[in-house]
Steps between C-alpha positions, in 0.01 A plus 500: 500500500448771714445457890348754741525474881159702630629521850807432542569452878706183598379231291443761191854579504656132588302366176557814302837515638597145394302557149767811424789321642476222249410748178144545541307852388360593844276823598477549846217703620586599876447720780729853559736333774546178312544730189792676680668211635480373174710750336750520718579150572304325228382146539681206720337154494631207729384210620559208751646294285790775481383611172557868443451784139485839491368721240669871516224790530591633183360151330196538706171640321317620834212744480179635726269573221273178462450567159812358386321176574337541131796382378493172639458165356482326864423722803588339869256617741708530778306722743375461860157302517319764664628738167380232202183704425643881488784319229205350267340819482805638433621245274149523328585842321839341321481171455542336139280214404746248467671582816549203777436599847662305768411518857791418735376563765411337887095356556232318194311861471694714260463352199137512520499868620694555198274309277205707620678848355724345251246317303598400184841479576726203567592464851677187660531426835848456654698364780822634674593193700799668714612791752632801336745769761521850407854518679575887411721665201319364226533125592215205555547142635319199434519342827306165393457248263258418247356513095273756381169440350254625247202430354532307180509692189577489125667906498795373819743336303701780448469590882610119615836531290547812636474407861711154358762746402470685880562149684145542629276204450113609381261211479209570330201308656120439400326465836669846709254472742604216643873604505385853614363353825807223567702880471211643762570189711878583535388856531297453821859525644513845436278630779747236756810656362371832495373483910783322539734788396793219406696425177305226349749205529516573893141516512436192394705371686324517789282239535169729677549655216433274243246345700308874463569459119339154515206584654404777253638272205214157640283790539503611136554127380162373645309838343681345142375146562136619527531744202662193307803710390811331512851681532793425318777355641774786478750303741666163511183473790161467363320829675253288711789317627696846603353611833580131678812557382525860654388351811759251561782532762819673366717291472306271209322863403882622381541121331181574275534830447815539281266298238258761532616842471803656452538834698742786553583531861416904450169426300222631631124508417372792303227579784792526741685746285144684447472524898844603538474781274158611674288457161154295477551124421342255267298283810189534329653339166672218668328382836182713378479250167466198781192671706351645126487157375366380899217818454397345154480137635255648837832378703739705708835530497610584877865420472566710169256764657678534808843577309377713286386711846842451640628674158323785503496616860948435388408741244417802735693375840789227373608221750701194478350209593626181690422182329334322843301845481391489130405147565304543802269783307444305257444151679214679667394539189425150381174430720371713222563350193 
């Protein structure tokens, strides 16, 4: 079996990266500067638990030319959102029949926009639950916890051993879309974390904070109750319990919490780490899913809305915001929903 990373950014080369460690035949398709960091350092994976393989650049079979993606029996879309249609066409001109197409990637709209160009083809939604940390010379950190998923499929068996033999759990799953929106749900947090401009486990620490995630999160959760969609429960917390949780005091917050998540204490959202580095962000895949699916129900989405705003005026002129702050934008808010 032969795997192909199309994009290979932080999570393309954490999930490529612990494919190779542990044996697997892994293309990566990548960018110049990741090219050249590459092949000088090759490929570092790590992760909270203390886990940590390395694959030497000269095991590494990196390339820029797309077409090498021909060769693949799975492909792992692996791209920014706002990228997903310039890879199908691009895919379009190589692809082999038989060919599964993965999408791991952040919002529920890829996989359709790839159905639209790919047709014909077989393409599977997918769902990175956890933080990956580009932290420089070749090396990415999983800085949270949690099981990937795919769509159920007769052609993965091969892929599930595989990721068996890379200590990396892959559950494949028949109803994605209700796991891709308990994954939204947790990502609402990365507009907070991003504003916030914190490591993630100090972030949520602080109890304005959370409450900022928890209004976004009830938000979103009433929007799902009237579209009758019901999100998995990716947590040891069932996802409409989650925001009462965030919004208790500290002290019991911390108690609950170490059944929840597991974090890093240097994790950090990948929307803060897209801010930091002064490119665009994914708001309008995460938070913009929440007032898409408000726009389709003749709703609003005010909360969502209002931190997707905050986002994008970060994007041109960044600023770190104070968690009483945050909350008192978005509190005024709420009279809207």
């Amino acid at each position: 079996m032969k795997v192909c990373i199309y994009g290979a950014g932080n999570i393309g080369c954490y999930l490529g990266g612990r494919l190779a460690a542990a044996g697997a035949n892994v293309d990566f398709i990548v960018r110049p500067r990741i090219q050249q960091q590459l092949q000088q350092y090759g490929v570092t994976v790590s992760d909270y638990l203390g886990e940590k393989n390395s694959v030497p650049a000269s095991k590494l079979q990196l390339s820029t030319d797309q077409n090498i993606a021909a060769q693949a029996d799975i492909i792992f879309v692996c791209v920014k959102s706002a990228a997903t249609e310039q890879v199908a066409h691009e895919l379009k001109e190589i692809l082999k029949k038989n060919t599964i197409i993965i999408s791991f990637q952040n919002g529920l709209s890829n996989v359709g926009i790839l159905k639209q160009v790919l047709f014909g083809h077989t393409i599977l939604e997918g769902m990175v639950p956890f933080n990956v940390a580009a932290l420089g010379n070749g090396i990415f950190h999983q800085g949270t916890e949690g099981a990937l998923y795919v769509k159920k499929h007769a052609g993965l068996n091969e892929l599930v051993a595989a990721f068996n033999g890379a200590q990396l759990e892959l559950k494949l799953e028949d109803d994605m879309q209700a796991i891709q929106w308990a994954k939204l749900l947790l990502n609402l947090n990365n507009s907070v974390n991003a504003l916030s401009q914190l490591p993630l486990k100090q972030q949520l620490s602080i109890r304005a904070y959370r409450q900022c995630l928890a209004m976004a999160q009830i938000e979103a959760l009433g929007l799902l109750k009237i579209a009758k969609i019901q999100p998995a429960q990716l947590t040891a917390i069932p996802a409409q319990l989650v925001p009462y949780v965030l919004k208790l005091p500290n002290s019991i917050f911390n108690l609950l919490s170490k059944k929840m998540l597991a974090i890093d204490p240097l994790a950090r959202s990948s929307m803060a780490d897209d801010l930091m580095a002064g490119r665009a962000t994914e708001i309008d895949w995460i938070n913009g899913e929440v007032v898409r699916l408000a726009t389709q129900l003749n709703l609003k989405a005010p909360i969502n809305q209002k931190l997707i705003e905050l986002i994008k005026q970060a994007e041109i002129t960044p600023k770190a915001w104070s968690a009483i702050a945050l909350r008192d934008q978005l509190e005024t808010k709420l009279e809207e929903r």
